[in-house]
Short mmCIF file of C-alpha atoms in Angstrom, two decimals:
data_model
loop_
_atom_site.label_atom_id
_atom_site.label_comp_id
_atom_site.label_asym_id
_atom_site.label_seq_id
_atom_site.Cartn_x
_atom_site.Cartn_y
_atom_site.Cartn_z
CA UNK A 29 0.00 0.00 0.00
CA UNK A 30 1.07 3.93 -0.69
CA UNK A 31 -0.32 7.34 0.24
CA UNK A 32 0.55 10.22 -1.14
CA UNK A 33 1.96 12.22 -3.59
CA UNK A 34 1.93 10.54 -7.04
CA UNK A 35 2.78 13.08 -9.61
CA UNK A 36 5.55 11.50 -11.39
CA UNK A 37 4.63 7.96 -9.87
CA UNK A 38 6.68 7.66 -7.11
CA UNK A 39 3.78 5.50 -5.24
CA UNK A 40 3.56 3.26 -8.04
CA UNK A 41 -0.80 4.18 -8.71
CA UNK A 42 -0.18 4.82 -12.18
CA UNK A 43 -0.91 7.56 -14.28
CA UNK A 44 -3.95 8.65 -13.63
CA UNK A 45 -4.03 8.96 -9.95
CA UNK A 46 -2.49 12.01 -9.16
CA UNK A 47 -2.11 11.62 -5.18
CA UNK A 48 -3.96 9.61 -2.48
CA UNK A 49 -4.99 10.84 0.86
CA UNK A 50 -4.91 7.14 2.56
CA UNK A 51 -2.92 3.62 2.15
CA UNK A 52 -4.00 2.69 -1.57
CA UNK A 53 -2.92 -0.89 -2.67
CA UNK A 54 -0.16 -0.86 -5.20
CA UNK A 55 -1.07 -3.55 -8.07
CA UNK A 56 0.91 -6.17 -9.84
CA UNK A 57 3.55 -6.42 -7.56
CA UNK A 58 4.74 -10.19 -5.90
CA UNK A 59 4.76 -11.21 -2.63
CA UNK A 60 7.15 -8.18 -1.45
CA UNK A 61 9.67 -8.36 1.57
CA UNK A 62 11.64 -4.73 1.18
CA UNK A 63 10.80 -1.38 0.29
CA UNK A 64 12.76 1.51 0.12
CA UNK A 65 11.75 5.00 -0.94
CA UNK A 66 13.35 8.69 -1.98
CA UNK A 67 12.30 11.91 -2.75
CA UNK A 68 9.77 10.93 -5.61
CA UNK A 69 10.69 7.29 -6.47
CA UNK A 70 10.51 3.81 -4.78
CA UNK A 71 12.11 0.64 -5.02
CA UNK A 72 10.80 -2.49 -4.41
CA UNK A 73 12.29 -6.21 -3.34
CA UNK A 74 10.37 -8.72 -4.18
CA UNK A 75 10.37 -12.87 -4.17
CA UNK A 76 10.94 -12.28 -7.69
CA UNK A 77 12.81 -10.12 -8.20
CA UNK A 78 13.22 -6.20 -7.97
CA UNK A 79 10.80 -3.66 -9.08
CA UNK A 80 10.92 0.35 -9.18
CA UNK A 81 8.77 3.41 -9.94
CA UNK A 82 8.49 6.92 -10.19
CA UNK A 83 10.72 9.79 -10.87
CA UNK A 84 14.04 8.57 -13.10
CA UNK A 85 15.66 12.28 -13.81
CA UNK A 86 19.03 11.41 -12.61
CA UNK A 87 18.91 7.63 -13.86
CA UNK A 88 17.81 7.10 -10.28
CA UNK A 89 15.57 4.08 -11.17
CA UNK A 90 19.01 2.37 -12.68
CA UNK A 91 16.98 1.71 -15.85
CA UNK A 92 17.11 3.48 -19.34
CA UNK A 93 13.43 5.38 -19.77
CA UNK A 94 15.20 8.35 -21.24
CA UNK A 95 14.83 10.32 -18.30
CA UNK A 96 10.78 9.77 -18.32
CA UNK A 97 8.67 8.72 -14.95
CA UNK A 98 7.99 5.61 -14.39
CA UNK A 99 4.01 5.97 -12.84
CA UNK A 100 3.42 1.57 -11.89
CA UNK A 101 6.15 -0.48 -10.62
CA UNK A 102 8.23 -2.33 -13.62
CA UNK A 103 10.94 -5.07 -12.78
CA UNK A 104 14.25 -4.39 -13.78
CA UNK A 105 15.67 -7.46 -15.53
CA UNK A 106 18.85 -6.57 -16.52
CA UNK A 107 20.88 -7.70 -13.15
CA UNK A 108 21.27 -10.96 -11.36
CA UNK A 109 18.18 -11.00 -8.75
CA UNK A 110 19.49 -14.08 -6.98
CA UNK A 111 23.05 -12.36 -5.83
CA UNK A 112 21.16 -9.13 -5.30
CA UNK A 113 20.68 -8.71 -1.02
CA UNK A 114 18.82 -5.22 -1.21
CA UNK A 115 17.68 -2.09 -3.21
CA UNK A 116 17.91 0.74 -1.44
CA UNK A 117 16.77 5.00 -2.00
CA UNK A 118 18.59 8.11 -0.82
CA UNK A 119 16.98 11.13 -1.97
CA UNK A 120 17.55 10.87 -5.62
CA UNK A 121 19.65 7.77 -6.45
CA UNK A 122 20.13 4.11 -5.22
CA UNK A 123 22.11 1.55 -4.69
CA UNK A 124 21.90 -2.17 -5.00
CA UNK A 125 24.42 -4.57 -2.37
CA UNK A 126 24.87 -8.62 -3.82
CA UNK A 127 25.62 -11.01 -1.99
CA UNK A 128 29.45 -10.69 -2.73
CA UNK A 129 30.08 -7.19 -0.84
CA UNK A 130 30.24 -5.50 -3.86
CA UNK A 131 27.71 -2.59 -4.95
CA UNK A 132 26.34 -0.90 -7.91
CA UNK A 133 24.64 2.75 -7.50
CA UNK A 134 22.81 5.24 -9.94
CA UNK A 135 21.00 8.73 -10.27
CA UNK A 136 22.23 11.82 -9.14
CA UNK A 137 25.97 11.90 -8.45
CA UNK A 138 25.91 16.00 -7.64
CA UNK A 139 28.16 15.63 -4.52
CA UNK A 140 29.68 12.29 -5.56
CA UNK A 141 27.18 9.98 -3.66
CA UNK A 142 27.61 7.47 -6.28
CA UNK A 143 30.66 6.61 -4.77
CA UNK A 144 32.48 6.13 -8.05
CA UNK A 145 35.15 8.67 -8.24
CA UNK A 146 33.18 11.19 -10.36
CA UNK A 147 30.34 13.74 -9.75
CA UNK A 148 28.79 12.70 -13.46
CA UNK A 149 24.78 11.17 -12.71
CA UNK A 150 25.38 7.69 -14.21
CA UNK A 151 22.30 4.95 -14.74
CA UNK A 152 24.45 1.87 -13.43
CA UNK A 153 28.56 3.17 -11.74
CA UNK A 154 30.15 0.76 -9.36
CA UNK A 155 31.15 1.86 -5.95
CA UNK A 156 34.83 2.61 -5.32
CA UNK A 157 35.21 -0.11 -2.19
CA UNK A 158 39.06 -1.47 -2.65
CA UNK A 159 37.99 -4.92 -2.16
CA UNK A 160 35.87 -4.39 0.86
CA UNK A 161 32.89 -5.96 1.15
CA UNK A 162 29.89 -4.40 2.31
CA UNK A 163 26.93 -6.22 4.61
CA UNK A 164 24.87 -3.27 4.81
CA UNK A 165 23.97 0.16 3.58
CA UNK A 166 22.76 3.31 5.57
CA UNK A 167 20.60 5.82 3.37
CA UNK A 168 17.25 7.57 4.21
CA UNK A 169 15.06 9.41 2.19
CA UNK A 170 15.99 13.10 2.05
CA UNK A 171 20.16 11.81 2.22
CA UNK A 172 22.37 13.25 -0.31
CA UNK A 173 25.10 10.87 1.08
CA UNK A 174 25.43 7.28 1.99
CA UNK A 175 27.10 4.57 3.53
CA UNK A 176 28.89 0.74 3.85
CA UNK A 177 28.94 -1.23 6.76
CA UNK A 178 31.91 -3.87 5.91
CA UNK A 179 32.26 -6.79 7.13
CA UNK A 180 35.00 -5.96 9.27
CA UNK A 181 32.96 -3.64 10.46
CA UNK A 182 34.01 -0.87 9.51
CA UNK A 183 31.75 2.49 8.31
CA UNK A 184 32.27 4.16 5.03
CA UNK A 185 30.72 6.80 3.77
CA UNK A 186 29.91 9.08 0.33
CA UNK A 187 28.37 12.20 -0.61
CA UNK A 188 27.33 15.18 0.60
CA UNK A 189 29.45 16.50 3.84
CA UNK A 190 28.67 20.43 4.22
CA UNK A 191 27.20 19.79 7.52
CA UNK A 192 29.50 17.06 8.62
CA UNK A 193 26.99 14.56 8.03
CA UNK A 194 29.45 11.82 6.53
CA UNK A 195 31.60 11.93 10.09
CA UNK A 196 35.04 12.03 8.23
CA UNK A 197 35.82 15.15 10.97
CA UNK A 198 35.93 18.20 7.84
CA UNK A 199 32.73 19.52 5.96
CA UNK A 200 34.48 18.14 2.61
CA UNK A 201 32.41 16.23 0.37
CA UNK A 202 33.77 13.02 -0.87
CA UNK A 203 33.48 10.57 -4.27
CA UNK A 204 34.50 7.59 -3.07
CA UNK A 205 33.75 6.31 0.40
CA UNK A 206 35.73 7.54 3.11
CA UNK A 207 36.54 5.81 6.43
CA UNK A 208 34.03 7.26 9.30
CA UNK A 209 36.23 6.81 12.65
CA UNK A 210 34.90 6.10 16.02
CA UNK A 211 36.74 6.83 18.95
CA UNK A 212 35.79 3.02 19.62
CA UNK A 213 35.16 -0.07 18.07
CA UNK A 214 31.20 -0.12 17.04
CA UNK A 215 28.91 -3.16 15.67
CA UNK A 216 26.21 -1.24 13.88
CA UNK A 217 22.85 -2.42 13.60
CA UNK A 218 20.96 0.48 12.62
CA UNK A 219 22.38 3.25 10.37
CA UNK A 220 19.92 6.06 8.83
CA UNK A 221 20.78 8.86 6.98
CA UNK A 222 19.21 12.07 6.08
CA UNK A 223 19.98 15.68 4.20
CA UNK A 224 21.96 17.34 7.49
CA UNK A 225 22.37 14.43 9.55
CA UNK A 226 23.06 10.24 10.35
CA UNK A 227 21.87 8.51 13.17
CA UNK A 228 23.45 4.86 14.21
CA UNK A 229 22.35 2.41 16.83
CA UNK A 230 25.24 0.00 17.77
CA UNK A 231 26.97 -1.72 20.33
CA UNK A 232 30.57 -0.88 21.14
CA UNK A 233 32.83 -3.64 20.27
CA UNK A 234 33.63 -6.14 22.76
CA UNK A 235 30.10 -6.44 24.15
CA UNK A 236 28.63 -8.06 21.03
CA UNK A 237 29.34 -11.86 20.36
CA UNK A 238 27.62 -12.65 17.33
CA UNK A 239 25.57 -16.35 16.89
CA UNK A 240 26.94 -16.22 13.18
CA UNK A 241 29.29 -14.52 10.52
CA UNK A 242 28.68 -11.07 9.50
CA UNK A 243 26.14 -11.67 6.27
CA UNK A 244 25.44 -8.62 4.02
CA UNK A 245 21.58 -8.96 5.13
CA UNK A 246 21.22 -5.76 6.38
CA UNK A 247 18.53 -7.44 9.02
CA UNK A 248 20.59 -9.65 10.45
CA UNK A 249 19.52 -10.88 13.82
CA UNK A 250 22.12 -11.10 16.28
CA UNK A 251 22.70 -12.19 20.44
CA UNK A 252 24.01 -9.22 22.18
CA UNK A 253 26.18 -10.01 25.47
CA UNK A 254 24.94 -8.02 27.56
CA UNK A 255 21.32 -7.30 25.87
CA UNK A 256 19.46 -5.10 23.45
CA UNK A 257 19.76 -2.40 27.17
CA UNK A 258 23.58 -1.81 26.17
CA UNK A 259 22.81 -0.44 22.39
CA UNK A 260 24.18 2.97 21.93
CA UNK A 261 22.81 5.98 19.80
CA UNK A 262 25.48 8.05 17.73
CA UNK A 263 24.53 11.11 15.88
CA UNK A 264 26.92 12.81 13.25
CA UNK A 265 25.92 16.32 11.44
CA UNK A 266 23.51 18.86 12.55
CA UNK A 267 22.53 18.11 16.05
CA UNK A 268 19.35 19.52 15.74
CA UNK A 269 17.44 16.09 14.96
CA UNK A 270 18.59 15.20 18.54
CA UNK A 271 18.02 18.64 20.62
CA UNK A 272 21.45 19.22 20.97
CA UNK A 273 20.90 22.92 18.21
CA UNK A 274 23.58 26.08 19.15
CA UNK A 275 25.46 23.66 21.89
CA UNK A 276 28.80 23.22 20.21
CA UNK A 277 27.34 23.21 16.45
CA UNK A 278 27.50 20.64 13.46
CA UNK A 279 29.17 17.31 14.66
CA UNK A 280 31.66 16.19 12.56
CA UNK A 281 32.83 12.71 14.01
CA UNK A 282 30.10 10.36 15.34
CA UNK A 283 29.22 11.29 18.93
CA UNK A 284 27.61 9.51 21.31
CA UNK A 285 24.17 10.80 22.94
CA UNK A 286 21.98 7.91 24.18
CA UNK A 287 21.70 4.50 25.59
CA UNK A 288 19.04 1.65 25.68
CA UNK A 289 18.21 2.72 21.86
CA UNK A 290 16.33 -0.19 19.54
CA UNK A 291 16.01 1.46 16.47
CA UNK A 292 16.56 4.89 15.12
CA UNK A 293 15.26 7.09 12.03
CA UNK A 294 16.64 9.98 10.89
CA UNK A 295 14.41 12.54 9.39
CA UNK A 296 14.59 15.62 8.07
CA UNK A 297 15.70 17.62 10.10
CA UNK A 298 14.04 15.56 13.06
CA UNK A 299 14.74 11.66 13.92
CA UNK A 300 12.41 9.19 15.37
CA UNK A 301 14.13 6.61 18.03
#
């Protein structure tokens, strides 16, 4: 289901529904288990495969329409579903993580959130990750940056950075991703992004013994020793979204401002926790 505005599709109602006012059920799509949405489009994980609509200006739908909207959700055929782990929206492109670590991104590239060394909007670029292989991704819907969880466990990130919001400790943006360093070892879990500002919810290493290997499902359950109580909140950027406005301005390294967190959305400017 979708509500909304649907003026260049990005709810997937087709053409001739312009906007809906409550949860409308999107047709023709499969039994669904992801969705993830931008500014105007949305992209869609399905048990067959993956499936996308609305807005592709930038290439952000990584399909070839010629730059025209997509207004009812269309599978995109041209990649490997079965290696594919997730399809995921920042504000105006996406980015697509297989099963191998590796990732593919389109759309807008204005402030090199592609991740592939350039700033040129490209419909399919592969991220820039020297060999490192990526088990989640961190994006949100107004983001104009992102970032790569590795399996090591490191954070990465790409983009947009005149706030601080990529945590690299300047207001520079970057092209490829850059190493985000805490001043501790941290197991993320959670990891939202937004226009001014990221939010992570994480334990800090040495407290978390994982049941299995590090996957690149970015829902990956794990046992926590101690429990879920010990989960820390980090916030990067503007600290508006957490209260913290005119204290000792933008953040520009992740800081730590909360315990006891389960999960964590950033917004924009406000987050939900």
């Amino acid at each position: 289901y979708g509500c909304g505005s649907n003026s260049v599709g990005q709810i997937g109602l087709g053409s001739g529904t312009g906007q809906s006012s409550g949860p409308t059920k999107i047709d023709d799509l499969p039994f669904t288990m992801s969705i993830s949405a931008g500014h105007s489009h949305s992209l869609f994980t399905a048990d067959d495969g993956i499936y996308l609509t609305g807005s592709n200006e930038y290439g952000q739908l990584c399909a070839n329409t010629s730059g025209e909207s997509v207004y009812a959700p269309i599978r995109l055929n041209d990649l490997p579903f079965m290696s594919i782990i997730s399809f995921e929206a920042i504000k105006e492109s996406s980015y697509i993580l297989y099963e191998d670590g590796s990732v593919n991104s389109c759309g807008n590239n204005e402030y090199g959130q592609l991740g592939d060394g350039t700033n040129l909007d490209q419909l399919l670029a592969k991220v820039k990750l020297d060999g490192n292989a990526v088990r989640m991704l961190g994006v949100g819907a107004s983001a104009e940056s992102v970032f790569f969880v590795t399996e090591d466990e490191r954070v990465w990130g790409t983009g947009r950075n005149d706030r601080g919001q990529l945590g690299t400790g300047d207001m520079d943006n970057r092209d490829v991703p850059t190493r985000i360093k805490f001043e501790q070892q941290v197991i993320l879990e959670v990891l939202s992004a937004s226009r001014y500002h990221t939010l992570a919810v994480g334990v800090i290493g040495g407290t978390l013994i994982p049941t299995e290997l590090p996957t690149a499902s970015p829902t990956r359950e794990l046992t926590p020793v101690p429990t879920r109580e010990t989960e820390n909140l980090f916030l990067w950027g503007d600290p508006e979204a957490v209260g913290q406005e005119g204290v000792l301005g933008d953040n520009l390294r992740p800081l730590f401002v909360d315990q006891d967190m389960v999960d964590v959305s950033a917004g924009d400017p406000e987050a939900v926790g």
